[in-house]
Short mmCIF file of C-alpha atoms in Angstrom, two decimals:
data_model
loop_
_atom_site.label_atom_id
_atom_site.label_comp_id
_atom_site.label_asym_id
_atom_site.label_seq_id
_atom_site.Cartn_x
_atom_site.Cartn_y
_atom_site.Cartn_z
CA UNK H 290 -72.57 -61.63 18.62
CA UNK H 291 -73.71 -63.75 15.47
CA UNK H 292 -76.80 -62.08 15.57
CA UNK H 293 -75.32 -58.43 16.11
CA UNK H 294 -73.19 -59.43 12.79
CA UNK H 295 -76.02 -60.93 10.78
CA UNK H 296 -78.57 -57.32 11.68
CA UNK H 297 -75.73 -55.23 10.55
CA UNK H 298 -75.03 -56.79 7.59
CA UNK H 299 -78.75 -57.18 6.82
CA UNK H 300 -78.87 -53.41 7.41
CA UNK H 301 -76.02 -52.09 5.78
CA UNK H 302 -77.41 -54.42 2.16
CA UNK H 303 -80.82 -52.22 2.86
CA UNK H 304 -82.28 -49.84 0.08
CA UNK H 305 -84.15 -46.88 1.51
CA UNK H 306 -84.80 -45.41 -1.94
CA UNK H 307 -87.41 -48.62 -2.78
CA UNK H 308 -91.42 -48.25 -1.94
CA UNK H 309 -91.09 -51.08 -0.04
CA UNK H 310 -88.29 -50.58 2.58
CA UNK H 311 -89.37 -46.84 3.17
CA UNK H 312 -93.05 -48.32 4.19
CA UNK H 313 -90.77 -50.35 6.69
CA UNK H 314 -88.61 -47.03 7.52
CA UNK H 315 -91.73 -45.42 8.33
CA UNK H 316 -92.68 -48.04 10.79
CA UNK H 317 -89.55 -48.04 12.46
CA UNK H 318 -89.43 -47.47 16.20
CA UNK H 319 -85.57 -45.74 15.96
CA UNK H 320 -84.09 -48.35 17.53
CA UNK H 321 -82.06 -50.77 14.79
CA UNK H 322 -79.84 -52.60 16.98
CA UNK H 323 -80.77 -53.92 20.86
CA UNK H 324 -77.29 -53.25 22.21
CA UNK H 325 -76.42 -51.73 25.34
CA UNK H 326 -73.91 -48.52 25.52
CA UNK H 327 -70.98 -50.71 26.86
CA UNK H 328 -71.23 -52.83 23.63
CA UNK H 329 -71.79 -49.73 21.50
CA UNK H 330 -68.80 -47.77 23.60
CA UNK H 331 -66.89 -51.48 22.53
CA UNK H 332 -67.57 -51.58 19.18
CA UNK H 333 -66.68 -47.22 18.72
CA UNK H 334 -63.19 -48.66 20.13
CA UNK H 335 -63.57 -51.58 17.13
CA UNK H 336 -63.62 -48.90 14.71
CA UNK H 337 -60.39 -46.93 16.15
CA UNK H 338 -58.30 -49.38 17.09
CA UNK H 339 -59.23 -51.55 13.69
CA UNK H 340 -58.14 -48.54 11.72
CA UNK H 341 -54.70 -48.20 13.69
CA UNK H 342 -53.42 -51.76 13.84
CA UNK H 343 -54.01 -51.34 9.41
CA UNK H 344 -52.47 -48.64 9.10
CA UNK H 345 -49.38 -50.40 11.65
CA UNK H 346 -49.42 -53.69 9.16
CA UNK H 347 -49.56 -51.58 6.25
CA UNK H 348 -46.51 -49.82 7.15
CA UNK H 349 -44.86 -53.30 8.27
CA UNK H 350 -45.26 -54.59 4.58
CA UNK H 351 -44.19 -51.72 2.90
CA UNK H 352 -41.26 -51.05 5.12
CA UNK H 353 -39.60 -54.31 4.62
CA UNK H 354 -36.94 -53.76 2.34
CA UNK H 355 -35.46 -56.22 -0.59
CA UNK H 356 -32.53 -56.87 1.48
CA UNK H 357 -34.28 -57.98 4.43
CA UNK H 358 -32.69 -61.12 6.50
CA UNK H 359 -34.71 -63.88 6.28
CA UNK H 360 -32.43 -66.54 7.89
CA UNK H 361 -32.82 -65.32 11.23
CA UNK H 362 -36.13 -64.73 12.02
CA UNK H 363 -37.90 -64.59 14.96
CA UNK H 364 -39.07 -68.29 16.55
CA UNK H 365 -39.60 -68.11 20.17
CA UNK H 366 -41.98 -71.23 21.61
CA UNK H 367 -42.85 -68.27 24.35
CA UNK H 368 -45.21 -66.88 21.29
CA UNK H 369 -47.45 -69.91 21.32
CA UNK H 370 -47.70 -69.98 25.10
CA UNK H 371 -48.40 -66.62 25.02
CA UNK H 372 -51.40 -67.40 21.85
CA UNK H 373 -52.64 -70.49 24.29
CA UNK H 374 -53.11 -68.17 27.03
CA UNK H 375 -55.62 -65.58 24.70
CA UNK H 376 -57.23 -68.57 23.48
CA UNK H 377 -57.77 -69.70 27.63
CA UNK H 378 -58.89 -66.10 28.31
CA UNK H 379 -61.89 -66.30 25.43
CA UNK H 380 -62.99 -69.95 26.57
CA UNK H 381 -63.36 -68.93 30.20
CA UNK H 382 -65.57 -65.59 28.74
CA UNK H 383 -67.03 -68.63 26.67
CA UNK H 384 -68.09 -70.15 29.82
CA UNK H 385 -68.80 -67.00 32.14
CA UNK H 386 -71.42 -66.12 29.04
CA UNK H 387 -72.79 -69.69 29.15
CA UNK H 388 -73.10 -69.27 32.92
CA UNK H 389 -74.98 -66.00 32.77
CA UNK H 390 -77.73 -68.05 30.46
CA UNK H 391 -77.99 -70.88 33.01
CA UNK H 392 -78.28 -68.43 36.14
CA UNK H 393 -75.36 -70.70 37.63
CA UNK H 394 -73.55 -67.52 39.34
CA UNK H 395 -71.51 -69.50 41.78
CA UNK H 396 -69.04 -69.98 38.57
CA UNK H 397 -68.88 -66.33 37.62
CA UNK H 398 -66.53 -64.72 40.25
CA UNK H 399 -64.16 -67.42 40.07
CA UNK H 400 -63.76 -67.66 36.00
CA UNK H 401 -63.76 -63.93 36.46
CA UNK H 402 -60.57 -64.09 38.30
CA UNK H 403 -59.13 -66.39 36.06
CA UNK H 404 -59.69 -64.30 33.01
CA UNK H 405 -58.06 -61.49 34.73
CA UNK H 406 -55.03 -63.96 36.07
CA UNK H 407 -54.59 -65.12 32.62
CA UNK H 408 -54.71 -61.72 31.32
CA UNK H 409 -51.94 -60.56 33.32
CA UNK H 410 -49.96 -63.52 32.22
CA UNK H 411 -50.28 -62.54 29.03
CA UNK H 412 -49.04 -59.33 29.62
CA UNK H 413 -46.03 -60.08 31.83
CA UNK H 414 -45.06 -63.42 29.57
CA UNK H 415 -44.77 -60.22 26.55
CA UNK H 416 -42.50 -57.94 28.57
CA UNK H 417 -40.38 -60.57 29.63
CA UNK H 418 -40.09 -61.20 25.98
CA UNK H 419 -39.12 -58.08 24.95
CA UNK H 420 -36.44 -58.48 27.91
CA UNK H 421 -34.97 -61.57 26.23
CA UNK H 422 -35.03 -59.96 22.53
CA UNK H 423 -32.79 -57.43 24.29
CA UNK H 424 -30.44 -59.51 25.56
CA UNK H 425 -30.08 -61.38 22.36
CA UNK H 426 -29.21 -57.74 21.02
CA UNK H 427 -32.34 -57.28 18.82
CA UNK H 428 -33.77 -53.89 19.43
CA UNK H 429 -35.91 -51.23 17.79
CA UNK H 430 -33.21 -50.45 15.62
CA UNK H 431 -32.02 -53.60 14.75
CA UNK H 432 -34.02 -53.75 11.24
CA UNK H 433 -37.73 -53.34 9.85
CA UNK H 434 -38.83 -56.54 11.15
CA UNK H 435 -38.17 -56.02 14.88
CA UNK H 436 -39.28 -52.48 15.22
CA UNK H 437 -42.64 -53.54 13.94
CA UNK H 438 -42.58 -56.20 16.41
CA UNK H 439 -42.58 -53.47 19.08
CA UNK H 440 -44.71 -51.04 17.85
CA UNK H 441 -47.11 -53.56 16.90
CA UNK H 442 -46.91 -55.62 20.53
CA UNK H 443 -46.68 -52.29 22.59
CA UNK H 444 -49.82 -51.07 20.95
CA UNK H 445 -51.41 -54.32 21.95
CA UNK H 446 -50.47 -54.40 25.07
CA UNK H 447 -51.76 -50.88 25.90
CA UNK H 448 -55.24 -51.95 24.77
CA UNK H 449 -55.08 -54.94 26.94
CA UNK H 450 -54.22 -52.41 29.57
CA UNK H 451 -57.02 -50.83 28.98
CA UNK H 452 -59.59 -53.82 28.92
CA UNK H 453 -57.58 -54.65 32.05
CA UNK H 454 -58.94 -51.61 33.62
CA UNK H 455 -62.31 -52.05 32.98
CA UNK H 456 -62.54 -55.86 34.08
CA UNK H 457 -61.05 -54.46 37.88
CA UNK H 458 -64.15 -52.50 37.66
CA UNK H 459 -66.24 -55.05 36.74
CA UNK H 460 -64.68 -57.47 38.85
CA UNK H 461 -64.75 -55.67 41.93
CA UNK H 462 -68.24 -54.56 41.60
CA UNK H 463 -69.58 -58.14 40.87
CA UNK H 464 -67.59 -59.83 43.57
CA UNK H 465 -69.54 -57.21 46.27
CA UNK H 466 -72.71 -58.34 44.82
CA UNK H 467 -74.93 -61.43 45.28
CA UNK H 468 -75.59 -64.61 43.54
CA UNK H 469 -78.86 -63.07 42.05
CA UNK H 470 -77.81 -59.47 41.53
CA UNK H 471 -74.79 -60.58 39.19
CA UNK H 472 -77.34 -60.76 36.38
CA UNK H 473 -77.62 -56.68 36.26
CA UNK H 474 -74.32 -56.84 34.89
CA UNK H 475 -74.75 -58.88 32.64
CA UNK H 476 -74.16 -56.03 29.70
CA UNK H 477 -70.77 -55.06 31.49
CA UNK H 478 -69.49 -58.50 31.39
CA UNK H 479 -70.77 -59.34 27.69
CA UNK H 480 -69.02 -56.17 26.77
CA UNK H 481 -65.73 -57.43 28.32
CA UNK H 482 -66.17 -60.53 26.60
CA UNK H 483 -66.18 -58.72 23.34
CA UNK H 484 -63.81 -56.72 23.84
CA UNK H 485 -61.05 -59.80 24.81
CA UNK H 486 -62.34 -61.43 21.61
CA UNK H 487 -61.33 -58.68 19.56
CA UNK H 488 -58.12 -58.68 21.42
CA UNK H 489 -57.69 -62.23 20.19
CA UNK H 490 -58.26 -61.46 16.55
CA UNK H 491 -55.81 -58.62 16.65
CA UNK H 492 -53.23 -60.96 18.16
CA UNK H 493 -54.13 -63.94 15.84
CA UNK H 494 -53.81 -61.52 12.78
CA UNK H 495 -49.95 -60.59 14.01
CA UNK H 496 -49.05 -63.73 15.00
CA UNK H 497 -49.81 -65.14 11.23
CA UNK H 498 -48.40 -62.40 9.46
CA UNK H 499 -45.04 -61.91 11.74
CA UNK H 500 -44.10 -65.49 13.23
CA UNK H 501 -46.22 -68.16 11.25
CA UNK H 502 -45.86 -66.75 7.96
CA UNK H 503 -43.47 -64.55 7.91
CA UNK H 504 -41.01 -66.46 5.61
CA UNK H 505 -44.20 -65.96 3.27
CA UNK H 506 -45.15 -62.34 3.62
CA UNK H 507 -41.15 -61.20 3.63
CA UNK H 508 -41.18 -62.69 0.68
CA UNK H 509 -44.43 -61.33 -0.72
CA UNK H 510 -43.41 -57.51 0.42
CA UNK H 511 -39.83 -57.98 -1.84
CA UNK H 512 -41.50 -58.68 -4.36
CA UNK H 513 -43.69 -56.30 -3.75
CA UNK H 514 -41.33 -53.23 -3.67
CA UNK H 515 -39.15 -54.87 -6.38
#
């Protein structure tokens, strides 16, 4: 991935109109990046989803209104747990990458399932959070703060649904195959990984900016729209 980053930078910082980089251009085989179509399919989804979860914090900073509550704010400890369990999820794709390098596939199925297990987790620890926000009588409605929480958490979620759907795929066709044919999918599973890392920065990203911080940034947005 720290390659991927460093040849698009490098690209993107290239000057086509100089003598010496169109000699290079001219040499070129067509072929910039060596990514397969699950990580380019990925990355499209970067693009998309990047562009709605802005446009979702945007609107949570400017909808926050001088008069916003800040003594009762949000604080659960099921957050965290919920944080821990993303940051499980990328260290077992951590390891199932690692594994892939060594040709030690006997550890691949298993942290497989567990990356799916944990995944689920995740999303069933959320919903029963929204259960007990309801309960406590904090709802869409209730102010600014909250119904961001849910737009911003649902949205989440349904892309986690979605890179849930694709690991069952995954999964199922790499637990039918051998020890030595794992390897052949190899650009499914790296995908996967990327995706579930991108996951993790989305989450990490809300997480600052709504429960960390978010004495900080209400207080950064009134002043803001004062």
């Amino acid at each position: 991935m720290s390659k991927f980053i460093k040849k698009l930078f490098g690209t993107l910082s290239d000057k086509p109109w100089e003598k010496e980089q169109m000699e290079s251009d001219n040499n070129h085989k067509g072929k910039t990046f060596d990514i397969s179509l699950q990580t380019s399919a990925v990355i499209v989804i970067f693009g998309v989803s990047t562009v709605l979860f802005t446009l979702v914090v945007t609107g949570y900073l400017y909808s926050i209104p001088v008069t916003q509550d800040t003594e009762y704010l949000l604080k659960p400890n099921l957050l965290w747990l919920n944080t821990l369990v993303l940051l499980y999820v990328a260290y077992f794709f951590n390891k199932i990458t690692n594994d892939l390098k060594k040709n030690n596939f006997e550890k691949i199925k298993k942290n497989l399932l567990i990356v799916g297990f944990l995944s689920y987790a995740f999303l069933f620890g959320q919903i029963f959070f929204w259960f007990q926000l309801m309960e406590n009588g904090n709802y869409v409605s209730t102010n600014n703060y909250f119904s961001s929480f849910y737009i911003f958490t649902a949205l989440h979620g349904l892309h986690l649904l979605g890179g849930l759907f694709f690991w069952g795929k995954v999964f199922s066709k790499v637990n039918k195959l051998k020890k030595e044919q794992i390897i052949n999918s190899q650009k499914s599973i790296d995908a996967l990984s990327l995706y579930w890392t991108f996951l993790l920065i989305v989450w990490f990203v809300f997480f600052l900016i709504m429960y960390v911080f978010n004495d900080t940034v209400i207080a950064w947005c009134r002043a803001l729209l004062g």
